[in-house]
Amino acid sequence: MKILKREFKRRIDVHASVVWWNYWDIEHFTTVHKAYTNVKMLFENENMYIVALTWRLPIFSFFKSSGICTTIKTGKYKLEDYQSTFFNIAVKTEIEIEEIGEMSSLIISRYQFFLHGWRRILAPFMYKMMAVWNQKVWDEDLPLKIRRQRVKEFGFKDFKGLPDKLEDRESIKKWEQSLPVPRPKNSPINEYL
Amino acid sequence: MKSFFLCSLKDLKKQKTMTKWAGPFKDELTVIFKDGAITVFSSICPHFGGEFNIDLKNLKASCCWHGYEFDLSSGKCLSFSNCSPLRFYPFLINHGDIEVFFP
């Protein structure tokens, strides 16, 4: 058995809670990320979620894969994600968000692919594919995080919008993101719940 | 009352829809022109703060982040009842310029 490891570090000038929100906001998966074609929630609480996912592979986008993904909060801004990808390859992902100053974050993504038997030959492909995947997802999420940071600095509240009075449009005081990220009961994501 | 120059009427008639960050209002404004009528609204989705795709034909705005739809006549969220409506801004056309006011 071969364990293929890859690590990516990226910095962004937004509060760690904004980055955190992005990881736990399931509803944007299929609308923002071209790779995800279907996502349904199976279970969630304040520390974890389990979803049924369908996604397209980077590079070979005609290849679709489906599986169950379990994401667990392991620290204030830390999570671990477990899923099986195509050819039943088990994947563990660790995400760590470090707060750099007040409004800047360092995101460390660590991937591990457990390649059994003949799957070992896929290692060079998986190595390249993860860089493409990570870059693609980063590029698609970047404008969301920057914009959300901006509106939060003007007092934006989820489901309410900006304050009515101009003098109240000041940065929010509480930056923490509570979990699970709220979602309407009739959201299509909830179909399996 | 604070006012903000959004765009010229000439440009709007040509473009049909324009979006601009309004610094003094701390908001992003979108103006649409359809069948001779002008509407100015905040284009920050009240759900999570996303940006909109504008469907002028059906007078709808849909959020690029989560797909929530809003009716551009009433501002009402068509996807979920517990989401606040869009905020509309009053405006004046002054010498061919569209000036928006903070209510």
PDB file of C-alpha atoms in Angstrom:
ATOM      1  CA  MET A   1       0.000   0.000   0.000  1.00  0.00           C
ATOM      2  CA  LYS A   2       1.262   3.444  -0.891  1.00  0.00           C
ATOM      3  CA  ILE A   3       0.219   6.659   0.831  1.00  0.00           C
ATOM      4  CA  LEU A   4       0.437   9.636  -1.475  1.00  0.00           C
ATOM      5  CA  LYS A   5       0.684  12.939   0.377  1.00  0.00           C
ATOM      6  CA  ARG A   6       0.293  16.506  -0.879  1.00  0.00           C
ATOM      7  CA  GLU A   7       0.206  19.774   1.006  1.00  0.00           C
ATOM      8  CA  PHE A   8      -0.834  23.236  -0.150  1.00  0.00           C
ATOM      9  CA  LYS A   9      -0.521  26.525   1.716  1.00  0.00           C
ATOM     10  CA  ARG A  10      -2.408  29.624   0.703  1.00  0.00           C
ATOM     11  CA  ARG A  11      -2.827  33.011   2.302  1.00  0.00           C
ATOM     12  CA  ILE A  12      -5.838  35.304   2.080  1.00  0.00           C
ATOM     13  CA  ASP A  13      -6.662  38.627   3.713  1.00  0.00           C
ATOM     14  CA  VAL A  14      -9.976  37.658   5.254  1.00  0.00           C
ATOM     15  CA  HIS A  15     -10.937  36.650   8.784  1.00  0.00           C
ATOM     16  CA  ALA A  16     -10.472  32.945   9.576  1.00  0.00           C
ATOM     17  CA  SER A  17     -14.223  32.626  10.256  1.00  0.00           C
ATOM     18  CA  VAL A  18     -14.956  33.633   6.652  1.00  0.00           C
ATOM     19  CA  VAL A  19     -12.670  30.879   5.378  1.00  0.00           C
ATOM     20  CA  TRP A  20     -14.297  28.510   7.892  1.00  0.00           C
ATOM     21  CA  TRP A  21     -17.791  29.436   6.649  1.00  0.00           C
ATOM     22  CA  ASN A  22     -16.735  28.598   3.109  1.00  0.00           C
ATOM     23  CA  TYR A  23     -15.781  25.033   4.104  1.00  0.00           C
ATOM     24  CA  TRP A  24     -19.070  24.414   5.935  1.00  0.00           C
ATOM     25  CA  ASP A  25     -21.458  26.140   3.509  1.00  0.00           C
ATOM     26  CA  ILE A  26     -22.676  23.098   1.592  1.00  0.00           C
ATOM     27  CA  GLU A  27     -25.202  24.977  -0.538  1.00  0.00           C
ATOM     28  CA  HIS A  28     -22.546  26.612  -2.712  1.00  0.00           C
ATOM     29  CA  PHE A  29     -20.911  23.326  -3.744  1.00  0.00           C
ATOM     30  CA  THR A  30     -22.996  22.760  -6.872  1.00  0.00           C
ATOM     31  CA  THR A  31     -23.567  26.396  -7.853  1.00  0.00           C
ATOM     32  CA  VAL A  32     -20.004  27.716  -7.455  1.00  0.00           C
ATOM     33  CA  HIS A  33     -17.864  24.643  -8.083  1.00  0.00           C
ATOM     34  CA  LYS A  34     -18.120  23.222 -11.572  1.00  0.00           C
ATOM     35  CA  ALA A  35     -16.719  19.875 -10.391  1.00  0.00           C
ATOM     36  CA  TYR A  36     -19.617  19.088  -8.028  1.00  0.00           C
ATOM     37  CA  THR A  37     -22.781  18.015  -9.795  1.00  0.00           C
ATOM     38  CA  ASN A  38     -24.874  16.822  -6.854  1.00  0.00           C
ATOM     39  CA  VAL A  39     -24.782  17.125  -3.073  1.00  0.00           C
ATOM     40  CA  LYS A  40     -27.279  15.839  -0.522  1.00  0.00           C
ATOM     41  CA  MET A  41     -27.010  16.062   3.237  1.00  0.00           C
ATOM     42  CA  LEU A  42     -27.295  12.770   5.110  1.00  0.00           C
ATOM     43  CA  PHE A  43     -26.415  13.918   8.621  1.00  0.00           C
ATOM     44  CA  GLU A  44     -25.135  17.056  10.314  1.00  0.00           C
ATOM     45  CA  ASN A  45     -24.609  18.562  13.715  1.00  0.00           C
ATOM     46  CA  GLU A  46     -22.396  21.294  15.189  1.00  0.00           C
ATOM     47  CA  ASN A  47     -19.245  19.189  14.763  1.00  0.00           C
ATOM     48  CA  MET A  48     -19.668  17.232  11.551  1.00  0.00           C
ATOM     49  CA  TYR A  49     -21.601  16.519   8.387  1.00  0.00           C
ATOM     50  CA  ILE A  50     -22.004  13.565   6.069  1.00  0.00           C
ATOM     51  CA  VAL A  51     -22.997  14.209   2.477  1.00  0.00           C
ATOM     52  CA  ALA A  52     -23.625  12.152  -0.627  1.00  0.00           C
ATOM     53  CA  LEU A  53     -21.548  13.793  -3.369  1.00  0.00           C
ATOM     54  CA  THR A  54     -21.170  13.454  -7.105  1.00  0.00           C
ATOM     55  CA  TRP A  55     -18.282  15.194  -8.797  1.00  0.00           C
ATOM     56  CA  ARG A  56     -16.301  15.317 -12.020  1.00  0.00           C
ATOM     57  CA  LEU A  57     -12.590  14.676 -12.075  1.00  0.00           C
ATOM     58  CA  PRO A  58     -10.262  17.508 -12.965  1.00  0.00           C
ATOM     59  CA  ILE A  59      -8.425  16.965 -16.279  1.00  0.00           C
ATOM     60  CA  PHE A  60     -10.792  14.071 -17.255  1.00  0.00           C
ATOM     61  CA  SER A  61     -14.029  15.948 -16.670  1.00  0.00           C
ATOM     62  CA  PHE A  62     -16.103  13.320 -18.530  1.00  0.00           C
ATOM     63  CA  PHE A  63     -15.390  10.944 -15.607  1.00  0.00           C
ATOM     64  CA  LYS A  64     -17.977  11.231 -12.820  1.00  0.00           C
ATOM     65  CA  SER A  65     -17.567   9.778  -9.373  1.00  0.00           C
ATOM     66  CA  SER A  66     -20.004   9.467  -6.461  1.00  0.00           C
ATOM     67  CA  GLY A  67     -19.469   8.754  -2.813  1.00  0.00           C
ATOM     68  CA  ILE A  68     -20.020   9.642   0.776  1.00  0.00           C
ATOM     69  CA  CYS A  69     -17.981  12.414   2.338  1.00  0.00           C
ATOM     70  CA  THR A  70     -17.652  12.832   6.098  1.00  0.00           C
ATOM     71  CA  THR A  71     -16.308  16.121   7.437  1.00  0.00           C
ATOM     72  CA  ILE A  72     -15.434  16.490  11.111  1.00  0.00           C
ATOM     73  CA  LYS A  73     -14.466  19.582  13.078  1.00  0.00           C
ATOM     74  CA  THR A  74     -11.275  18.764  14.970  1.00  0.00           C
ATOM     75  CA  GLY A  75     -10.379  22.192  16.343  1.00  0.00           C
ATOM     76  CA  LYS A  76     -11.455  25.852  16.328  1.00  0.00           C
ATOM     77  CA  TYR A  77     -10.472  26.217  12.670  1.00  0.00           C
ATOM     78  CA  LYS A  78      -9.481  22.645  11.867  1.00  0.00           C
ATOM     79  CA  LEU A  79     -11.333  19.920  10.042  1.00  0.00           C
ATOM     80  CA  GLU A  80     -10.772  16.452   8.684  1.00  0.00           C
ATOM     81  CA  ASP A  81     -12.581  15.074   5.703  1.00  0.00           C
ATOM     82  CA  TYR A  82     -12.866  11.388   4.733  1.00  0.00           C
ATOM     83  CA  GLN A  83     -14.187  10.062   1.453  1.00  0.00           C
ATOM     84  CA  SER A  84     -13.627   7.450  -1.164  1.00  0.00           C
ATOM     85  CA  THR A  85     -12.976   8.683  -4.663  1.00  0.00           C
ATOM     86  CA  PHE A  86     -12.929   6.857  -7.996  1.00  0.00           C
ATOM     87  CA  PHE A  87     -11.702   3.226  -8.019  1.00  0.00           C
ATOM     88  CA  ASN A  88     -12.603   3.186  -4.297  1.00  0.00           C
ATOM     89  CA  ILE A  89      -9.482   5.112  -3.341  1.00  0.00           C
ATOM     90  CA  ALA A  90      -9.768   6.330   0.258  1.00  0.00           C
ATOM     91  CA  VAL A  91      -8.829   9.996   0.743  1.00  0.00           C
ATOM     92  CA  LYS A  92      -8.182  11.894   3.950  1.00  0.00           C
ATOM     93  CA  THR A  93      -8.033  15.674   3.848  1.00  0.00           C
ATOM     94  CA  GLU A  94      -6.965  17.914   6.711  1.00  0.00           C
ATOM     95  CA  ILE A  95      -7.662  21.626   6.629  1.00  0.00           C
ATOM     96  CA  GLU A  96      -6.106  24.007   9.095  1.00  0.00           C
ATOM     97  CA  ILE A  97      -6.781  27.735   9.120  1.00  0.00           C
ATOM     98  CA  GLU A  98      -4.221  29.811  10.970  1.00  0.00           C
ATOM     99  CA  GLU A  99      -5.134  33.334  11.990  1.00  0.00           C
ATOM    100  CA  ILE A 100      -2.412  35.753  10.899  1.00  0.00           C
ATOM    101  CA  GLY A 101      -3.209  39.024  12.541  1.00  0.00           C
ATOM    102  CA  GLU A 102      -6.835  40.096  12.746  1.00  0.00           C
ATOM    103  CA  MET A 103      -8.033  39.844   9.160  1.00  0.00           C
ATOM    104  CA  SER A 104      -5.629  37.485   7.451  1.00  0.00           C
ATOM    105  CA  SER A 105      -5.491  33.714   7.290  1.00  0.00           C
ATOM    106  CA  LEU A 106      -3.167  30.953   6.219  1.00  0.00           C
ATOM    107  CA  ILE A 107      -4.926  27.852   4.901  1.00  0.00           C
ATOM    108  CA  ILE A 108      -3.047  24.568   4.989  1.00  0.00           C
ATOM    109  CA  SER A 109      -4.604  21.688   3.042  1.00  0.00           C
ATOM    110  CA  ARG A 110      -3.106  18.217   3.488  1.00  0.00           C
ATOM    111  CA  TYR A 111      -4.287  15.363   1.294  1.00  0.00           C
ATOM    112  CA  GLN A 112      -3.554  11.680   1.739  1.00  0.00           C
ATOM    113  CA  PHE A 113      -4.475   9.056  -0.848  1.00  0.00           C
ATOM    114  CA  PHE A 114      -4.383   5.425   0.244  1.00  0.00           C
ATOM    115  CA  LEU A 115      -3.443   3.500  -2.866  1.00  0.00           C
ATOM    116  CA  HIS A 116      -3.911  -0.253  -2.583  1.00  0.00           C
ATOM    117  CA  GLY A 117      -2.688  -2.880  -5.074  1.00  0.00           C
ATOM    118  CA  TRP A 118      -2.726  -1.799  -8.705  1.00  0.00           C
ATOM    119  CA  ARG A 119      -3.935   1.678  -7.695  1.00  0.00           C
ATOM    120  CA  ARG A 120      -0.318   2.524  -6.847  1.00  0.00           C
ATOM    121  CA  ILE A 121       0.278   3.164 -10.536  1.00  0.00           C
ATOM    122  CA  LEU A 122      -2.157   6.076 -10.290  1.00  0.00           C
ATOM    123  CA  ALA A 123       0.126   7.947  -7.880  1.00  0.00           C
ATOM    124  CA  PRO A 124       1.790  10.242 -10.473  1.00  0.00           C
ATOM    125  CA  PHE A 125      -1.623  11.116 -11.937  1.00  0.00           C
ATOM    126  CA  MET A 126      -3.162  11.733  -8.511  1.00  0.00           C
ATOM    127  CA  TYR A 127      -0.188  13.916  -7.575  1.00  0.00           C
ATOM    128  CA  LYS A 128      -0.802  16.188 -10.559  1.00  0.00           C
ATOM    129  CA  MET A 129      -4.562  16.018 -10.289  1.00  0.00           C
ATOM    130  CA  MET A 130      -4.587  17.271  -6.706  1.00  0.00           C
ATOM    131  CA  ALA A 131      -2.683  20.412  -7.666  1.00  0.00           C
ATOM    132  CA  VAL A 132      -5.202  21.093 -10.433  1.00  0.00           C
ATOM    133  CA  TRP A 133      -8.139  20.344  -8.116  1.00  0.00           C
ATOM    134  CA  ASN A 134      -6.826  22.495  -5.281  1.00  0.00           C
ATOM    135  CA  GLN A 135      -6.106  25.437  -7.598  1.00  0.00           C
ATOM    136  CA  LYS A 136      -9.501  25.185  -9.296  1.00  0.00           C
ATOM    137  CA  VAL A 137     -11.447  25.076  -6.039  1.00  0.00           C
ATOM    138  CA  TRP A 138      -9.328  27.909  -4.645  1.00  0.00           C
ATOM    139  CA  ASP A 139      -9.976  30.095  -7.698  1.00  0.00           C
ATOM    140  CA  GLU A 140     -13.717  29.455  -7.563  1.00  0.00           C
ATOM    141  CA  ASP A 141     -13.989  30.175  -3.832  1.00  0.00           C
ATOM    142  CA  LEU A 142     -11.703  33.218  -3.715  1.00  0.00           C
ATOM    143  CA  PRO A 143     -14.259  35.853  -4.858  1.00  0.00           C
ATOM    144  CA  LEU A 144     -16.811  34.521  -2.360  1.00  0.00           C
ATOM    145  CA  LYS A 145     -14.479  34.893   0.581  1.00  0.00           C
ATOM    146  CA  ILE A 146     -13.328  38.383  -0.430  1.00  0.00           C
ATOM    147  CA  ARG A 147     -16.885  39.599  -0.969  1.00  0.00           C
ATOM    148  CA  ARG A 148     -18.191  38.040   2.236  1.00  0.00           C
ATOM    149  CA  GLN A 149     -15.385  39.691   4.185  1.00  0.00           C
ATOM    150  CA  ARG A 150     -16.323  43.032   2.632  1.00  0.00           C
ATOM    151  CA  VAL A 151     -20.044  42.786   3.436  1.00  0.00           C
ATOM    152  CA  LYS A 152     -19.324  41.582   6.983  1.00  0.00           C
ATOM    153  CA  GLU A 153     -17.215  44.706   7.445  1.00  0.00           C
ATOM    154  CA  PHE A 154     -20.404  46.649   6.700  1.00  0.00           C
ATOM    155  CA  GLY A 155     -22.463  44.772   9.290  1.00  0.00           C
ATOM    156  CA  PHE A 156     -24.045  42.189   6.984  1.00  0.00           C
ATOM    157  CA  LYS A 157     -26.230  39.584   8.711  1.00  0.00           C
ATOM    158  CA  ASP A 158     -27.151  36.280   7.092  1.00  0.00           C
ATOM    159  CA  PHE A 159     -30.741  36.163   5.733  1.00  0.00           C
ATOM    160  CA  LYS A 160     -31.178  39.864   6.674  1.00  0.00           C
ATOM    161  CA  GLY A 161     -28.613  41.731   4.585  1.00  0.00           C
ATOM    162  CA  LEU A 162     -27.040  45.092   5.396  1.00  0.00           C
ATOM    163  CA  PRO A 163     -28.361  47.249   8.278  1.00  0.00           C
ATOM    164  CA  ASP A 164     -31.114  49.709   7.317  1.00  0.00           C
ATOM    165  CA  LYS A 165     -29.309  52.758   8.699  1.00  0.00           C
ATOM    166  CA  LEU A 166     -26.071  53.937   7.148  1.00  0.00           C
ATOM    167  CA  GLU A 167     -24.562  54.682  10.578  1.00  0.00           C
ATOM    168  CA  ASP A 168     -25.096  51.021  11.526  1.00  0.00           C
ATOM    169  CA  ARG A 169     -23.086  49.757   8.560  1.00  0.00           C
ATOM    170  CA  GLU A 170     -20.013  49.010  10.599  1.00  0.00           C
ATOM    171  CA  SER A 171     -17.940  45.883  10.938  1.00  0.00           C
ATOM    172  CA  ILE A 172     -19.634  43.044  12.778  1.00  0.00           C
ATOM    173  CA  LYS A 173     -18.309  42.465  16.298  1.00  0.00           C
ATOM    174  CA  LYS A 174     -18.737  38.708  16.424  1.00  0.00           C
ATOM    175  CA  TRP A 175     -16.804  37.002  13.630  1.00  0.00           C
ATOM    176  CA  GLU A 176     -17.341  33.418  14.777  1.00  0.00           C
ATOM    177  CA  GLN A 177     -19.291  31.171  12.411  1.00  0.00           C
ATOM    178  CA  SER A 178     -21.695  28.837  14.191  1.00  0.00           C
ATOM    179  CA  LEU A 179     -22.195  25.315  12.839  1.00  0.00           C
ATOM    180  CA  PRO A 180     -24.015  23.932  11.057  1.00  0.00           C
ATOM    181  CA  VAL A 181     -24.270  26.851   8.631  1.00  0.00           C
ATOM    182  CA  PRO A 182     -28.016  27.696   8.602  1.00  0.00           C
ATOM    183  CA  ARG A 183     -30.026  26.510   5.648  1.00  0.00           C
ATOM    184  CA  PRO A 184     -33.747  26.758   4.870  1.00  0.00           C
ATOM    185  CA  LYS A 185     -35.704  23.590   5.680  1.00  0.00           C
ATOM    186  CA  ASN A 186     -36.867  23.240   2.095  1.00  0.00           C
ATOM    187  CA  SER A 187     -33.352  23.509   0.622  1.00  0.00           C
ATOM    188  CA  PRO A 188     -32.782  20.866  -2.104  1.00  0.00           C
ATOM    189  CA  ILE A 189     -29.694  19.798  -0.108  1.00  0.00           C
ATOM    190  CA  ASN A 190     -32.063  18.433   2.567  1.00  0.00           C
ATOM    191  CA  GLU A 191     -33.818  15.974   0.252  1.00  0.00           C
ATOM    192  CA  TYR A 192     -32.330  12.889   1.987  1.00  0.00           C
ATOM    193  CA  LEU A 193     -32.813  14.142   5.540  1.00  0.00           C
TER     194      LEU A 193
ATOM    195  CA  MET B   1     -29.724  63.057   2.464  1.00  0.00           C
ATOM    196  CA  LYS B   2     -26.687  61.413   0.844  1.00  0.00           C
ATOM    197  CA  SER B   3     -26.676  61.061  -2.917  1.00  0.00           C
ATOM    198  CA  PHE B   4     -24.501  59.021  -5.235  1.00  0.00           C
ATOM    199  CA  PHE B   5     -23.881  59.265  -8.976  1.00  0.00           C
ATOM    200  CA  LEU B   6     -24.600  55.795 -10.316  1.00  0.00           C
ATOM    201  CA  CYS B   7     -24.335  56.213 -14.090  1.00  0.00           C
ATOM    202  CA  SER B   8     -25.631  58.267 -16.974  1.00  0.00           C
ATOM    203  CA  LEU B   9     -29.051  57.499 -18.431  1.00  0.00           C
ATOM    204  CA  LYS B  10     -27.426  57.248 -21.853  1.00  0.00           C
ATOM    205  CA  ASP B  11     -25.079  54.489 -20.681  1.00  0.00           C
ATOM    206  CA  LEU B  12     -27.876  52.660 -18.891  1.00  0.00           C
ATOM    207  CA  LYS B  13     -30.094  52.668 -21.973  1.00  0.00           C
ATOM    208  CA  LYS B  14     -27.229  51.136 -23.888  1.00  0.00           C
ATOM    209  CA  GLN B  15     -26.181  48.556 -21.256  1.00  0.00           C
ATOM    210  CA  LYS B  16     -29.683  47.847 -19.802  1.00  0.00           C
ATOM    211  CA  THR B  17     -28.122  46.818 -16.487  1.00  0.00           C
ATOM    212  CA  MET B  18     -25.163  48.209 -14.525  1.00  0.00           C
ATOM    213  CA  THR B  19     -23.624  47.309 -11.194  1.00  0.00           C
ATOM    214  CA  LYS B  20     -21.401  49.585  -9.159  1.00  0.00           C
ATOM    215  CA  TRP B  21     -19.952  49.652  -5.660  1.00  0.00           C
ATOM    216  CA  ALA B  22     -21.401  52.682  -3.845  1.00  0.00           C
ATOM    217  CA  GLY B  23     -18.745  53.598  -1.283  1.00  0.00           C
ATOM    218  CA  PRO B  24     -20.722  56.312   0.541  1.00  0.00           C
ATOM    219  CA  PHE B  25     -23.681  53.904   0.946  1.00  0.00           C
ATOM    220  CA  LYS B  26     -21.497  50.918   1.895  1.00  0.00           C
ATOM    221  CA  ASP B  27     -23.520  48.890  -0.565  1.00  0.00           C
ATOM    222  CA  GLU B  28     -23.352  47.518  -4.093  1.00  0.00           C
ATOM    223  CA  LEU B  29     -26.014  48.957  -6.363  1.00  0.00           C
ATOM    224  CA  THR B  30     -27.497  47.571  -9.540  1.00  0.00           C
ATOM    225  CA  VAL B  31     -29.647  49.618 -11.876  1.00  0.00           C
ATOM    226  CA  ILE B  32     -31.833  48.052 -14.564  1.00  0.00           C
ATOM    227  CA  PHE B  33     -33.679  49.561 -17.490  1.00  0.00           C
ATOM    228  CA  LYS B  34     -36.642  47.703 -18.897  1.00  0.00           C
ATOM    229  CA  ASP B  35     -39.578  48.957 -20.969  1.00  0.00           C
ATOM    230  CA  GLY B  36     -38.692  52.558 -20.096  1.00  0.00           C
ATOM    231  CA  ALA B  37     -38.667  51.907 -16.344  1.00  0.00           C
ATOM    232  CA  ILE B  38     -35.598  52.237 -14.113  1.00  0.00           C
ATOM    233  CA  THR B  39     -35.088  50.284 -10.888  1.00  0.00           C
ATOM    234  CA  VAL B  40     -32.186  50.667  -8.467  1.00  0.00           C
ATOM    235  CA  PHE B  41     -31.578  48.037  -5.828  1.00  0.00           C
ATOM    236  CA  SER B  42     -28.895  46.632  -3.536  1.00  0.00           C
ATOM    237  CA  SER B  43     -27.285  43.693  -5.303  1.00  0.00           C
ATOM    238  CA  ILE B  44     -25.853  42.080  -2.211  1.00  0.00           C
ATOM    239  CA  CYS B  45     -27.876  38.914  -1.745  1.00  0.00           C
ATOM    240  CA  PRO B  46     -29.551  39.099   1.703  1.00  0.00           C
ATOM    241  CA  HIS B  47     -28.885  35.377   2.177  1.00  0.00           C
ATOM    242  CA  PHE B  48     -25.076  35.248   2.512  1.00  0.00           C
ATOM    243  CA  GLY B  49     -23.906  38.321   0.578  1.00  0.00           C
ATOM    244  CA  GLY B  50     -23.488  36.885  -2.906  1.00  0.00           C
ATOM    245  CA  GLU B  51     -23.646  38.623  -6.256  1.00  0.00           C
ATOM    246  CA  PHE B  52     -26.518  38.361  -8.733  1.00  0.00           C
ATOM    247  CA  ASN B  53     -27.130  37.263 -12.266  1.00  0.00           C
ATOM    248  CA  ILE B  54     -29.845  39.503 -13.695  1.00  0.00           C
ATOM    249  CA  ASP B  55     -32.576  38.053 -15.878  1.00  0.00           C
ATOM    250  CA  LEU B  56     -34.082  41.182 -17.434  1.00  0.00           C
ATOM    251  CA  LYS B  57     -36.608  39.286 -19.527  1.00  0.00           C
ATOM    252  CA  ASN B  58     -38.291  37.724 -16.486  1.00  0.00           C
ATOM    253  CA  LEU B  59     -37.321  40.507 -14.068  1.00  0.00           C
ATOM    254  CA  LYS B  60     -35.502  38.155 -11.726  1.00  0.00           C
ATOM    255  CA  ALA B  61     -32.159  38.178  -9.953  1.00  0.00           C
ATOM    256  CA  SER B  62     -30.508  34.907  -9.014  1.00  0.00           C
ATOM    257  CA  CYS B  63     -27.634  34.605  -6.590  1.00  0.00           C
ATOM    258  CA  CYS B  64     -24.451  33.204  -8.128  1.00  0.00           C
ATOM    259  CA  TRP B  65     -23.476  31.589  -4.824  1.00  0.00           C
ATOM    260  CA  HIS B  66     -26.547  29.565  -3.845  1.00  0.00           C
ATOM    261  CA  GLY B  67     -29.086  30.113  -6.621  1.00  0.00           C
ATOM    262  CA  TYR B  68     -31.652  32.003  -4.535  1.00  0.00           C
ATOM    263  CA  GLU B  69     -34.050  33.913  -6.790  1.00  0.00           C
ATOM    264  CA  PHE B  70     -35.563  37.348  -6.205  1.00  0.00           C
ATOM    265  CA  ASP B  71     -38.409  39.113  -7.971  1.00  0.00           C
ATOM    266  CA  LEU B  72     -37.145  42.484  -9.238  1.00  0.00           C
ATOM    267  CA  SER B  73     -40.626  44.054  -9.132  1.00  0.00           C
ATOM    268  CA  SER B  74     -41.327  43.373  -5.455  1.00  0.00           C
ATOM    269  CA  GLY B  75     -37.838  42.474  -4.173  1.00  0.00           C
ATOM    270  CA  LYS B  76     -39.293  39.308  -2.642  1.00  0.00           C
ATOM    271  CA  CYS B  77     -37.167  36.178  -2.339  1.00  0.00           C
ATOM    272  CA  LEU B  78     -38.846  33.555  -4.504  1.00  0.00           C
ATOM    273  CA  SER B  79     -36.784  30.641  -3.215  1.00  0.00           C
ATOM    274  CA  PHE B  80     -37.256  30.865   0.536  1.00  0.00           C
ATOM    275  CA  SER B  81     -39.738  32.834   2.599  1.00  0.00           C
ATOM    276  CA  ASN B  82     -37.367  33.431   5.535  1.00  0.00           C
ATOM    277  CA  CYS B  83     -34.955  35.580   3.518  1.00  0.00           C
ATOM    278  CA  SER B  84     -35.250  39.379   3.594  1.00  0.00           C
ATOM    279  CA  PRO B  85     -36.358  41.095   0.366  1.00  0.00           C
ATOM    280  CA  LEU B  86     -34.068  43.169  -1.834  1.00  0.00           C
ATOM    281  CA  ARG B  87     -33.602  46.793  -0.823  1.00  0.00           C
ATOM    282  CA  PHE B  88     -34.689  49.386  -3.397  1.00  0.00           C
ATOM    283  CA  TYR B  89     -33.145  52.847  -3.551  1.00  0.00           C
ATOM    284  CA  PRO B  90     -34.884  56.074  -4.596  1.00  0.00           C
ATOM    285  CA  PHE B  91     -33.236  57.997  -7.417  1.00  0.00           C
ATOM    286  CA  LEU B  92     -33.496  61.117  -9.562  1.00  0.00           C
ATOM    287  CA  ILE B  93     -32.468  61.776 -13.121  1.00  0.00           C
ATOM    288  CA  ASN B  94     -30.516  64.997 -12.984  1.00  0.00           C
ATOM    289  CA  HIS B  95     -29.275  66.382 -16.331  1.00  0.00           C
ATOM    290  CA  GLY B  96     -29.064  62.851 -17.720  1.00  0.00           C
ATOM    291  CA  ASP B  97     -27.316  61.431 -14.656  1.00  0.00           C
ATOM    292  CA  ILE B  98     -28.889  58.852 -12.371  1.00  0.00           C
ATOM    293  CA  GLU B  99     -28.432  60.013  -8.802  1.00  0.00           C
ATOM    294  CA  VAL B 100     -29.325  57.574  -6.057  1.00  0.00           C
ATOM    295  CA  PHE B 101     -30.357  58.614  -2.543  1.00  0.00           C
ATOM    296  CA  PHE B 102     -29.928  56.892   0.756  1.00  0.00           C
ATOM    297  CA  PRO B 103     -33.431  56.815   2.240  1.00  0.00           C
TER     298      PRO B 103
END
